[in-house]
CSV table of C-alpha atoms in Angstrom, one decimal:
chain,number,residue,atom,x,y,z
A,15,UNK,CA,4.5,124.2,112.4
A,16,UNK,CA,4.4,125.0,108.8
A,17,UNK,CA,5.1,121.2,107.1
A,18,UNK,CA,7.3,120.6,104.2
A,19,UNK,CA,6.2,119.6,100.5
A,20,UNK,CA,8.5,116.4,100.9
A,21,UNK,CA,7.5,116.0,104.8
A,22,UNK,CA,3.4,116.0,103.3
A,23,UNK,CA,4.3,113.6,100.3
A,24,UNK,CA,5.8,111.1,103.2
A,25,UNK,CA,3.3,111.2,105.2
A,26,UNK,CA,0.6,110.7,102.6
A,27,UNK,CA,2.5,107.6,101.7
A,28,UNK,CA,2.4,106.5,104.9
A,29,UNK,CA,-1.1,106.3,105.5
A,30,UNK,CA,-1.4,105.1,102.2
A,31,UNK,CA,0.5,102.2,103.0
A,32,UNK,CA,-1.4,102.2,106.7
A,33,UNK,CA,-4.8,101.7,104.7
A,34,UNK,CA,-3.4,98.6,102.8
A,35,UNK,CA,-2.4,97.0,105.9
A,36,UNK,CA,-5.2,97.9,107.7
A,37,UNK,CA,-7.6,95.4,105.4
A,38,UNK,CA,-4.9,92.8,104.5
A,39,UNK,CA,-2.7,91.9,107.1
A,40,UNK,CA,-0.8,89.0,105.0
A,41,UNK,CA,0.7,91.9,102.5
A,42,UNK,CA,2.5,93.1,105.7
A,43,UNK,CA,6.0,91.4,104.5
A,44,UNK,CA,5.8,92.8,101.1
A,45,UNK,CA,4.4,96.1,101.8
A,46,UNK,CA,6.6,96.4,104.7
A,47,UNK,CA,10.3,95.1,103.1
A,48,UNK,CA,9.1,98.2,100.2
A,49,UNK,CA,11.8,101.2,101.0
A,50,UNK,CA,10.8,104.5,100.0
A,51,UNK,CA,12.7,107.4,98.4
A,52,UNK,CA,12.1,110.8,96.6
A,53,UNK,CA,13.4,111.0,93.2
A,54,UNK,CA,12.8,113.8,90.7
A,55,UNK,CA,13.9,111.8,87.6
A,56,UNK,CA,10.2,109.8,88.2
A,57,UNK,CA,6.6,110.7,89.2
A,58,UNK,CA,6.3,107.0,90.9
A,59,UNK,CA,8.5,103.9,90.0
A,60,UNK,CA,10.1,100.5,92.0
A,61,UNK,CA,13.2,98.6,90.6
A,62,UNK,CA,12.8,95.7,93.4
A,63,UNK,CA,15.0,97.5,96.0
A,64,UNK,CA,12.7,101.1,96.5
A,65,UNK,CA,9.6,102.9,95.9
A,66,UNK,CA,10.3,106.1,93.9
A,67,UNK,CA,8.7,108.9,94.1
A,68,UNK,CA,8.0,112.6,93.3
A,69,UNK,CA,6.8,114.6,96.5
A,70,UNK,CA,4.6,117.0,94.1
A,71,UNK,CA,3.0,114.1,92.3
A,72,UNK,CA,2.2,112.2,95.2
A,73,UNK,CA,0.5,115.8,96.6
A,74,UNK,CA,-1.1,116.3,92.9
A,75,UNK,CA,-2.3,112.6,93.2
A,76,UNK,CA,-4.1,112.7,96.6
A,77,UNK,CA,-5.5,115.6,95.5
A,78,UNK,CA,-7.5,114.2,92.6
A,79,UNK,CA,-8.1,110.9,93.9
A,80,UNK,CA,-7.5,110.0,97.2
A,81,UNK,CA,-7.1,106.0,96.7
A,82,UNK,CA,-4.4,106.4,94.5
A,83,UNK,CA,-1.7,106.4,96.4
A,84,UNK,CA,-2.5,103.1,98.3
A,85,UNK,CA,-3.4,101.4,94.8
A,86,UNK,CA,-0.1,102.6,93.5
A,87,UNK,CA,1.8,100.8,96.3
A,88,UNK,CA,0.5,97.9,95.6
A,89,UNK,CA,0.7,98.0,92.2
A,90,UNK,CA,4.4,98.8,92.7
A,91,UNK,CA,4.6,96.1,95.6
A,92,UNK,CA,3.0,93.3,92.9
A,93,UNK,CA,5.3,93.9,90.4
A,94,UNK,CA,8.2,92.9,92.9
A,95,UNK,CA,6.8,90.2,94.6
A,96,UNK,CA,6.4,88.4,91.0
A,97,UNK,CA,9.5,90.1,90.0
A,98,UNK,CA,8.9,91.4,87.2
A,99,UNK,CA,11.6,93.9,86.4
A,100,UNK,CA,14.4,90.9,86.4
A,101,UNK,CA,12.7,89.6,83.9
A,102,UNK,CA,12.7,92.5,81.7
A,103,UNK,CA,16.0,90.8,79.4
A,104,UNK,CA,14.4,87.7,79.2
A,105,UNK,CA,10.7,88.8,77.8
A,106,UNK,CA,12.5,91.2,75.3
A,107,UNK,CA,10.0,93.1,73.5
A,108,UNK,CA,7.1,95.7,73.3
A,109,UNK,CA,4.9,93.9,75.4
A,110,UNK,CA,6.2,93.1,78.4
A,111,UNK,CA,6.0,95.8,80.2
A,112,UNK,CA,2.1,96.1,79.5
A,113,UNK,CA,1.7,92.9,80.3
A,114,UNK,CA,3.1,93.3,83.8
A,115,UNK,CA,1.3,96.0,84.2
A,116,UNK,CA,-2.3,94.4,83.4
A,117,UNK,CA,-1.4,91.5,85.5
A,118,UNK,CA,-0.8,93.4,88.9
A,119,UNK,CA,-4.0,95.5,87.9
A,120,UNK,CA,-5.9,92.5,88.0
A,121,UNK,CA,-4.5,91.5,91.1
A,122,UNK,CA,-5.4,94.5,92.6
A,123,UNK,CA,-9.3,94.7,91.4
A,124,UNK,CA,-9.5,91.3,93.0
A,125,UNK,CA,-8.7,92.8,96.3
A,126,UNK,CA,-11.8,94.5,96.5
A,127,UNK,CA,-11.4,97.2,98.6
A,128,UNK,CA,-12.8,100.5,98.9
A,129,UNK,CA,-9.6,102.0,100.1
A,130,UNK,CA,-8.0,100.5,96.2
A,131,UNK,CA,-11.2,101.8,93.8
A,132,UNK,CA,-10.5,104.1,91.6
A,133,UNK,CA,-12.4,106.0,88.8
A,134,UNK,CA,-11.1,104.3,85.6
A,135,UNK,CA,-11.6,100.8,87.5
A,136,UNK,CA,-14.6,100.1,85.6
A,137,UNK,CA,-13.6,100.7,82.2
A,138,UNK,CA,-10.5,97.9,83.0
A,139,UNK,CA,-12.9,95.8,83.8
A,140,UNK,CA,-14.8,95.8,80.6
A,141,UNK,CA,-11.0,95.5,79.1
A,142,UNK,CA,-9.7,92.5,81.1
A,143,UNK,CA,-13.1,90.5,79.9
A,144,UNK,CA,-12.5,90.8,76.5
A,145,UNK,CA,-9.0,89.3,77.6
A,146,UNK,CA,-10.0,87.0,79.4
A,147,UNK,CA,-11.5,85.6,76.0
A,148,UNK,CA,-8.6,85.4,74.5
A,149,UNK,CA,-6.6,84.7,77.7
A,150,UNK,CA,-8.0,82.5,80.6
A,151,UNK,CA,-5.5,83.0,83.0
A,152,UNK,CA,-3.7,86.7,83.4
A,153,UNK,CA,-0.4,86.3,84.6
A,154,UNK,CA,2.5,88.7,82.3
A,155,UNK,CA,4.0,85.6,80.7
A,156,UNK,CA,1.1,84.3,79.2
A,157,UNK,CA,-0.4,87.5,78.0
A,158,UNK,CA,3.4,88.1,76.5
A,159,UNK,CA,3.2,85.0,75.2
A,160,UNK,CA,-0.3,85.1,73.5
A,161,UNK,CA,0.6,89.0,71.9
A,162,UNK,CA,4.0,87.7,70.6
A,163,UNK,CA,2.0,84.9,68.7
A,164,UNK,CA,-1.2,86.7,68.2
A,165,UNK,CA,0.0,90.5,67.8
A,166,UNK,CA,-2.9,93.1,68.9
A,167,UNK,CA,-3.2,96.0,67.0
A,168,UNK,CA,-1.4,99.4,67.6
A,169,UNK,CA,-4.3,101.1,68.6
A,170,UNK,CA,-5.2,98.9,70.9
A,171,UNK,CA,-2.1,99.0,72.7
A,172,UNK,CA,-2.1,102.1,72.9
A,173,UNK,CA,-6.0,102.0,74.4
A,174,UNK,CA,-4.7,99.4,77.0
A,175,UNK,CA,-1.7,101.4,78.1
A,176,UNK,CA,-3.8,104.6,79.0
A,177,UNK,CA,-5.5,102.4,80.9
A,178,UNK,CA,-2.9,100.1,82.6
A,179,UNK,CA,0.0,101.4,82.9
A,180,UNK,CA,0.6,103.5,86.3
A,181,UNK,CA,4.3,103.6,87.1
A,182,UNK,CA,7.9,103.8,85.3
A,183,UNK,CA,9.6,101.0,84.3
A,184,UNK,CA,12.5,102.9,83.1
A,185,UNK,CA,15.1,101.4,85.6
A,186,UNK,CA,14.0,97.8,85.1
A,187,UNK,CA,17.1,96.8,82.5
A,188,UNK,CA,19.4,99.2,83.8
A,189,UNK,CA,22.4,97.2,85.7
A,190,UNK,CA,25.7,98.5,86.5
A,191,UNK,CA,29.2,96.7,86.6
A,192,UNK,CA,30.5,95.4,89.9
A,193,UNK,CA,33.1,97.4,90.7
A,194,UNK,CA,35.7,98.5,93.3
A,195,UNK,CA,34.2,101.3,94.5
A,196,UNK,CA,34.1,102.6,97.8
A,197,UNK,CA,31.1,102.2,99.8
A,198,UNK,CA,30.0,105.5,99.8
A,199,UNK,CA,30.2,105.8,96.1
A,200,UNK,CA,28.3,102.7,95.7
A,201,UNK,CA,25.6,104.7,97.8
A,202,UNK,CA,25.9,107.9,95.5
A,203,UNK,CA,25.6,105.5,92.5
A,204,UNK,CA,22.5,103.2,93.5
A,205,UNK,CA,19.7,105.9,92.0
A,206,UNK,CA,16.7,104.1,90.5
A,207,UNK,CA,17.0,100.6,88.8
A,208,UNK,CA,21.0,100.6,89.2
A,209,UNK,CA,21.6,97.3,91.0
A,210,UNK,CA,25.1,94.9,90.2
A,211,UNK,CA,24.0,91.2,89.1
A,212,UNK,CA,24.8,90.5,92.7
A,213,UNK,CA,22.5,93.1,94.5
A,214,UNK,CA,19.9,91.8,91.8
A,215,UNK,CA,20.3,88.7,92.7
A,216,UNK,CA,20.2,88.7,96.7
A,217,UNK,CA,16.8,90.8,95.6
A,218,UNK,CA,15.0,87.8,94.1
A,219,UNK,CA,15.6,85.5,96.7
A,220,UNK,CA,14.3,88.1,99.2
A,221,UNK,CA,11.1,88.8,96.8
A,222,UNK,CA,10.5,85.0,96.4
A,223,UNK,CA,10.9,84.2,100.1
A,224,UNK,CA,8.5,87.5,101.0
A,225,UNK,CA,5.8,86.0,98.3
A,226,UNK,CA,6.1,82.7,99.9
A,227,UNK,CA,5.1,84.3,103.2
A,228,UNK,CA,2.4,85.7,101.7
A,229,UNK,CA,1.0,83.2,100.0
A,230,UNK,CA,1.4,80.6,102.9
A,231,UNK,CA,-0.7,83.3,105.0
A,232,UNK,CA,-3.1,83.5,102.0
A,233,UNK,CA,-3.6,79.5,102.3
A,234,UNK,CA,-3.6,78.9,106.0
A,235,UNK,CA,-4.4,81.9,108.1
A,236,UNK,CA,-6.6,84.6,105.8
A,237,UNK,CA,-10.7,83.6,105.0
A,238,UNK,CA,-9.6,84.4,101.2
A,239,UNK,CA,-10.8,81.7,98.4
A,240,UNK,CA,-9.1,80.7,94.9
A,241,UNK,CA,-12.2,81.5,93.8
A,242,UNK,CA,-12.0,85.6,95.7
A,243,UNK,CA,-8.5,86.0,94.5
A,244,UNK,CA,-8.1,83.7,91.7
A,245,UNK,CA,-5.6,85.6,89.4
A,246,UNK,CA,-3.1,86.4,93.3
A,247,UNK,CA,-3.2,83.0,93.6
A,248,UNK,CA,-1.9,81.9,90.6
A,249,UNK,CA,0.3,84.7,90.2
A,250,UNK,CA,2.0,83.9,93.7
A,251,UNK,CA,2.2,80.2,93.2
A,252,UNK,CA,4.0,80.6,90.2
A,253,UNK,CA,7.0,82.1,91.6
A,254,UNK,CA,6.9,80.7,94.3
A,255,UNK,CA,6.8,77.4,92.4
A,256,UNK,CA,10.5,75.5,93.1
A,257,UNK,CA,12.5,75.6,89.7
A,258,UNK,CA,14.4,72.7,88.7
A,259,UNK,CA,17.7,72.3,86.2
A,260,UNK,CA,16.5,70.0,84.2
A,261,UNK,CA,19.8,68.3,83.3
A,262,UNK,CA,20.4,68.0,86.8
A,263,UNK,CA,16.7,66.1,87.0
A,264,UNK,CA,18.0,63.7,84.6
A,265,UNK,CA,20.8,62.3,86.7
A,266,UNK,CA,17.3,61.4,89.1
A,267,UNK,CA,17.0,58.3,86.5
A,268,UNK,CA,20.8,57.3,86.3
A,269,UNK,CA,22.1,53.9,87.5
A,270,UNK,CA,25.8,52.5,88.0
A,271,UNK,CA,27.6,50.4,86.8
A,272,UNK,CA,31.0,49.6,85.5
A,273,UNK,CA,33.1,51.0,82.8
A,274,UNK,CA,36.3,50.5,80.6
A,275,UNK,CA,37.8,53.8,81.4
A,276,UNK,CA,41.4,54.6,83.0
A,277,UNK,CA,40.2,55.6,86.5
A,278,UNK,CA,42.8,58.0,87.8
A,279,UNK,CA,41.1,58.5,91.8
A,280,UNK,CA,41.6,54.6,92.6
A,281,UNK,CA,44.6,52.1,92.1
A,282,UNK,CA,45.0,48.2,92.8
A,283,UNK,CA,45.9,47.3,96.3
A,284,UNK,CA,47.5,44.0,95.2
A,285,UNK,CA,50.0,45.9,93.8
A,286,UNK,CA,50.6,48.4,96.0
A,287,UNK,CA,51.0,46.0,98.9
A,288,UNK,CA,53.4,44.1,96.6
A,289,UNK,CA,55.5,47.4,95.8
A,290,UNK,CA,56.0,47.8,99.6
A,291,UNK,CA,56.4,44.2,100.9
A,292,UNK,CA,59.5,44.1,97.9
A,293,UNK,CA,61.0,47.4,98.1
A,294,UNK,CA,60.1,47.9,101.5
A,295,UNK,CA,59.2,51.5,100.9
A,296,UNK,CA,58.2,51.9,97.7
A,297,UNK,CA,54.5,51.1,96.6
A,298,UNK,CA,53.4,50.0,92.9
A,299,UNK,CA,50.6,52.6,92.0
A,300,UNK,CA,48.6,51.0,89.4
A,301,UNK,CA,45.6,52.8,87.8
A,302,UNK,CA,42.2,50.6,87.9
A,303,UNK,CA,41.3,50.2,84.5
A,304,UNK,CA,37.7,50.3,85.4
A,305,UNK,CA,35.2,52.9,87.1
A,306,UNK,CA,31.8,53.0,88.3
A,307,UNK,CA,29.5,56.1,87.2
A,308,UNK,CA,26.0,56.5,87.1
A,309,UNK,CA,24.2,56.4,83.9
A,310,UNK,CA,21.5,56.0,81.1
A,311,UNK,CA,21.1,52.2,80.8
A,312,UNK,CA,17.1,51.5,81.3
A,313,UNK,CA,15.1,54.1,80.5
A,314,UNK,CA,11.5,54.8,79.2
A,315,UNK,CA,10.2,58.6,77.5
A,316,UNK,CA,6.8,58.5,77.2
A,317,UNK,CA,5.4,61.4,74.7
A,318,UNK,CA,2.0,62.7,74.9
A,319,UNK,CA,0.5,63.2,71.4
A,320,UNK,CA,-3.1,64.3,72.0
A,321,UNK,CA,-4.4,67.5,70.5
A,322,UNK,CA,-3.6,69.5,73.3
A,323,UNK,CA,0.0,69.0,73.0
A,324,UNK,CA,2.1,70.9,70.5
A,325,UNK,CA,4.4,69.1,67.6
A,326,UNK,CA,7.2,71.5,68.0
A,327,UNK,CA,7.5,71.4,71.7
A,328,UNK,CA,7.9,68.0,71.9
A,329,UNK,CA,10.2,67.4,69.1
A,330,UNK,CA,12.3,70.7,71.5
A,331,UNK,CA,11.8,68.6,74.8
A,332,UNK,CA,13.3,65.6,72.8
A,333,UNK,CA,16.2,67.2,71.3
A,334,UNK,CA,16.9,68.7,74.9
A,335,UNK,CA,16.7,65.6,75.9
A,336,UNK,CA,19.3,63.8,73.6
A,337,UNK,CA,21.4,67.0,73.8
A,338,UNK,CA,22.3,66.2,77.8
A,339,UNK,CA,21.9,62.3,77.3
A,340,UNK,CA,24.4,62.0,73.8
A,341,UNK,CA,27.2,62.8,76.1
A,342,UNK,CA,29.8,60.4,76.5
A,343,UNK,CA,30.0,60.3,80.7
A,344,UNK,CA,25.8,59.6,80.3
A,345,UNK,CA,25.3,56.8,78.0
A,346,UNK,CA,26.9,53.3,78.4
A,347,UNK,CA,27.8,51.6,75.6
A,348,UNK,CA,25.0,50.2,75.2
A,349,UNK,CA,21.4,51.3,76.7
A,350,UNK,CA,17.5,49.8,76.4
A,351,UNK,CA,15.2,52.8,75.9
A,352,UNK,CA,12.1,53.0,74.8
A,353,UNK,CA,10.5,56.7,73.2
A,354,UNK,CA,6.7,55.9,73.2
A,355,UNK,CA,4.0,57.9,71.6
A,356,UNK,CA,0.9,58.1,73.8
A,357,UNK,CA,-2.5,59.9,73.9
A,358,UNK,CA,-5.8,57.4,74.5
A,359,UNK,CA,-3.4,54.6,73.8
A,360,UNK,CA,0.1,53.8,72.9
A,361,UNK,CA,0.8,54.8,69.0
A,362,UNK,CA,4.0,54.1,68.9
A,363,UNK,CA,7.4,52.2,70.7
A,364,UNK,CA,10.5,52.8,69.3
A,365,UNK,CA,13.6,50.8,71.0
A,366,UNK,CA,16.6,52.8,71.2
A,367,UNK,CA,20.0,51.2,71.6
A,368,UNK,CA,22.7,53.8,71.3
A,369,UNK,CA,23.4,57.3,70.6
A,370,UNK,CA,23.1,56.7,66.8
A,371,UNK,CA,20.0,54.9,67.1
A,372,UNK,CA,18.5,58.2,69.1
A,373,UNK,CA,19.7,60.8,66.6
A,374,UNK,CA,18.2,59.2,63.8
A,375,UNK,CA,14.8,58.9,65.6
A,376,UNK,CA,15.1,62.8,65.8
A,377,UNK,CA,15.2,63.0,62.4
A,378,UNK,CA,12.7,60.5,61.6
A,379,UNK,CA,10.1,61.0,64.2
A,380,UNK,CA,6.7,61.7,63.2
A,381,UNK,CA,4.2,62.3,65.7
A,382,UNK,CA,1.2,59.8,65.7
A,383,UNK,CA,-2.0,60.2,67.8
A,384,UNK,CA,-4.0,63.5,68.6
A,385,UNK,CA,-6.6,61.8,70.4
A,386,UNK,CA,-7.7,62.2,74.2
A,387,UNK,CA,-5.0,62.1,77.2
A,388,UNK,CA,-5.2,58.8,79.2
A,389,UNK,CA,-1.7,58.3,81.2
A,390,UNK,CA,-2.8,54.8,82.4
A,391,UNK,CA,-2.8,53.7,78.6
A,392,UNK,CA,1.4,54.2,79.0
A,393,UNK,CA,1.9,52.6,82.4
A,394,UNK,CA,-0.3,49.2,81.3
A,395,UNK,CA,2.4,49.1,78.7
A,396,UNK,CA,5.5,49.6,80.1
A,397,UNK,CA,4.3,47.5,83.4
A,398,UNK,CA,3.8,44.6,80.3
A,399,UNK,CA,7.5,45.2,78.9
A,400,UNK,CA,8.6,45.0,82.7
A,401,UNK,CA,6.4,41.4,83.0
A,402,UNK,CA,8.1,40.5,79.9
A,403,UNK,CA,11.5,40.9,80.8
A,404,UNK,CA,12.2,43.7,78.4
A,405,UNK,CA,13.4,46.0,81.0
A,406,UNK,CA,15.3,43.9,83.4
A,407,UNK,CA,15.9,47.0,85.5
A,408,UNK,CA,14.1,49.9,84.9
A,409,UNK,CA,15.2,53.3,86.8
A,410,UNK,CA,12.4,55.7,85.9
A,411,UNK,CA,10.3,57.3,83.2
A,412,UNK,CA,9.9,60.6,82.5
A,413,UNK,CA,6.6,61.7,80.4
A,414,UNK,CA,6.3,64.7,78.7
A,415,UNK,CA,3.1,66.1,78.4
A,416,UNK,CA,0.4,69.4,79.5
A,417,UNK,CA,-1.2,67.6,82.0
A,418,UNK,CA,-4.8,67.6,81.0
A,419,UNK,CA,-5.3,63.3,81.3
A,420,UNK,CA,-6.5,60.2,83.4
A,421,UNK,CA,-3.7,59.2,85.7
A,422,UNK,CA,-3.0,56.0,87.5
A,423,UNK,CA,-5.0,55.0,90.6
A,424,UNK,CA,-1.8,53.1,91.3
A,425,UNK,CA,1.4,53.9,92.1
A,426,UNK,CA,4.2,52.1,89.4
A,427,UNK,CA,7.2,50.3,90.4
A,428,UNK,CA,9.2,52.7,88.8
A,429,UNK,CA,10.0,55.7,89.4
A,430,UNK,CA,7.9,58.4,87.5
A,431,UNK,CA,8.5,62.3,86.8
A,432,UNK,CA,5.8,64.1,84.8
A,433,UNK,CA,7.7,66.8,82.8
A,434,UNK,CA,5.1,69.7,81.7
A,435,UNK,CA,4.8,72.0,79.3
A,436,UNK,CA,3.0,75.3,81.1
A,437,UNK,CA,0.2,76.6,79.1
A,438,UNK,CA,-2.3,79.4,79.9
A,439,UNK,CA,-0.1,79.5,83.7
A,440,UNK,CA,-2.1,76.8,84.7
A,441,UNK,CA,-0.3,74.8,87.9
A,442,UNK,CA,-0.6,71.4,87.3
A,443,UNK,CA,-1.4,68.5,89.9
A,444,UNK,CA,0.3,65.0,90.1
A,445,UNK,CA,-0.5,61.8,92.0
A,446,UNK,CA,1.6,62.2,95.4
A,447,UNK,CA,4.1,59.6,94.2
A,448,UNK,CA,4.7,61.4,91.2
A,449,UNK,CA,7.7,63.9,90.9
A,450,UNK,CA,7.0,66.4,88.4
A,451,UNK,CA,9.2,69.2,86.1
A,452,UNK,CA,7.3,72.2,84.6
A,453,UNK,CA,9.0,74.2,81.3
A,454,UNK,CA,7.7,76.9,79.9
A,455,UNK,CA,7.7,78.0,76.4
A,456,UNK,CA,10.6,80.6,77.0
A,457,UNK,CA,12.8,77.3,78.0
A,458,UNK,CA,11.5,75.2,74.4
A,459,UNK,CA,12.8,78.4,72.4
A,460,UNK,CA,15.9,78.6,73.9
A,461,UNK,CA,16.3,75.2,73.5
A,462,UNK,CA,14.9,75.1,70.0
A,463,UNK,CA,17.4,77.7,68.9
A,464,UNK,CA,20.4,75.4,70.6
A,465,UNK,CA,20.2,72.7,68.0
């Protein structure tokens, strides 16, 4: 039986696919949930939902090197478990999709598998030391990141890319309108990367729930090291990581109390019992001229200004901050918080009594410190305000900082959230009575450009 060009391609795939499960049995979700599907508009390509692919190039590609195929899959398979093509809008720009690409290409080298080798392996090598250098930890955002700040050379690009870059990202930003269209037309339409917001969306939750899989198989069930697989790791964890609003985290450190506002859900029962006791059937409906919410009244922001921590971010963080707080239905009329500058020690406390009082600061503020990190320096502190009956009741602190400090043997008697700012995609740890809040620089921009 004479075989097909397109039933050869398949089954090349196939194995290909066979060969990575063969050696790493926790890829199995991911590699598994990849659909396949020929396409002529692409030699290989993934949008999230399908692997694309040209019959003749996957023939062409065996041909010259047989591990190809299998480190194409999981090249393709890498970039959606981090999902990388919904971020294509967000990391605007020349770079990203190099970036990506590196990244996953790092991944896969720390695989080390002979079924995954390939000819130009070692001359990535040599490239991804001399960005390491530069980079410590290769995940696309940070190498997006450090280009956009640090822009390499054309030439260099263009070196990187003949290296890197193995499949299309052409679909990744292509999205089409939810419509009314049949289902069958829906079916015609979906060709590569053309996905609704909603099919996008139900696509990263699957991704994200499929890396999580992985990586719980990676931590408890596989003989793999950090150390083996250091840049998987960190990639998975990442986006795995759970993502917080961050206004919605604020409302964490809210307390009630009573207000002088017309409160239109409740009424006085004295005068509703006295309508109907008097007219018989008529009640008095008066509105309660008071109503309890929940918010800012004791409150502590503890900055971290030691060299590691950037002048711009935190001024950002703080003007986020006072952005979500200056709201009327946040602040009562009058609140007790306290911004402190911290590195080694505390440099600065500046008492805060109303929304006027907090504007200014932002004005004002300069940052004083740029020592070492010590955390315990800030807790001593506000544990002596406490004493000292400067906070009669304080809800919570939140400190902004990149982690790199002494923390607390201790846990306080307040609640504490840690709010970081991700450098280098480092994960940070915090003390297990610690809840913790991690921005990146993407979040600080758009805030920055808010104000």
């Amino acid at each position: 039986m004479v075989q097909t060009q397109q039933g050869i391609a398949r089954e090349l795939l196939e194995l290909s696919k066979s060969r990575i499960l063969m050696q790493f049995r926790f890829l199995s979700p991911a590699v598994s949930g990849m659909q396949m599907k020929e396409s002529e508009e692409v030699t290989f390509a993934c949008d999230g939902n399908r692997f694309y692919y040209s019959p003749k190039a996957v023939i062409e590609a065996f041909k010259n090197e047989k591990n190809f195929l299998s480190r194409m899959f999981l090249h393709c398979t890498f970039h959606c478990m981090l999902q990388h093509m919904y971020a294509k809008e967000r990391y605007q720009g020349k770079y990203w999709d190099l970036a990506c690409d590196i990244a996953v290409e790092q991944m896969a080298m720390e695989m080390k598998s002979p079924y995954l080798e390939l000819h130009s392996d070692p001359a990535k090598r040599a490239a991804l030391e001399k960005i390491k250098e530069e980079m410590p930890a290769l995940t696309a955002e940070v190498i997006f990141y450090h280009w956009k700040k640090h822009p390499p050379a054309e030439a260099d690009l263009c070196a990187l890319k003949s290296l890197f870059a193995m499949d299309g990202h052409g679909g990744w930003s292509v999205r089409k309108q939810q419509t009314e269209e049949l289902p069958e037309q829906q079916e015609a339409d979906s060709d590569f990367g053309n996905v609704s917001d909603v099919e996008m969306e139900a696509q990263k939750k699957e991704w994200k729930k499929i890396s999580q899989r992985v990586l719980t198989e990676l931590e408890h069930f596989s003989d793999v090291s950090d150390c083996e697989m250091e840049t998987v790791f960190l990639n998975l964890r990442m986006i795995t990581r759970q993502k917080y609003d961050y206004r919605r985290f604020l409302t964490k450190f809210f307390t009630a109390g009573e207000t002088l506002r017309i409160n239109q859900e409740e009424f006085d029962y004295i005068f509703y019992t006295y309508g109907l006791r008097l007219y018989g059937n008529v009640p008095l409906v008066e509105e309660l001229e008071y109503k309890e919410e929940k918010r800012i009244r004791e409150f502590a922001i503890v900055i971290d200004t030691s060299a590691s921590v950037k002048g711009e971010a935190v001024r950002a963080f703080l003007r986020h901050t006072y952005q979500i707080l200056q709201q009327s239905e946040n602040f009562f009329s009058k609140i007790n918080l306290h911004l402190i500058q911290c590195d080694s020690e505390v440099r600065e406390d500046k008492k805060i009594e109303d929304r006027e009082q907090f504007e200014d600061y932002l004005w004002t503020m300069q940052i004083k410190g740029f020592g070492s990190t010590d955390f315990r320096s800030a807790f001593d502190f506000i544990g002596q305000l406490c004493s000292g009956g400067e906070f009669k009741n304080l809800k919570g602190i939140l400190y902004f900082t990149d982690g790199e400090g002494v923390y607390p043997v201790k846990q306080p008697q307040f609640d504490t959230a840690f709010v970081f700012l991700e450098q280098e995609g480092k994960e940070p740890d915090v003390p297990p009575w610690a809840m913790k809040i991690v921005l990146d620089e993407k979040q600080l921009e758009e805030w920055d450009g808010q104000k």
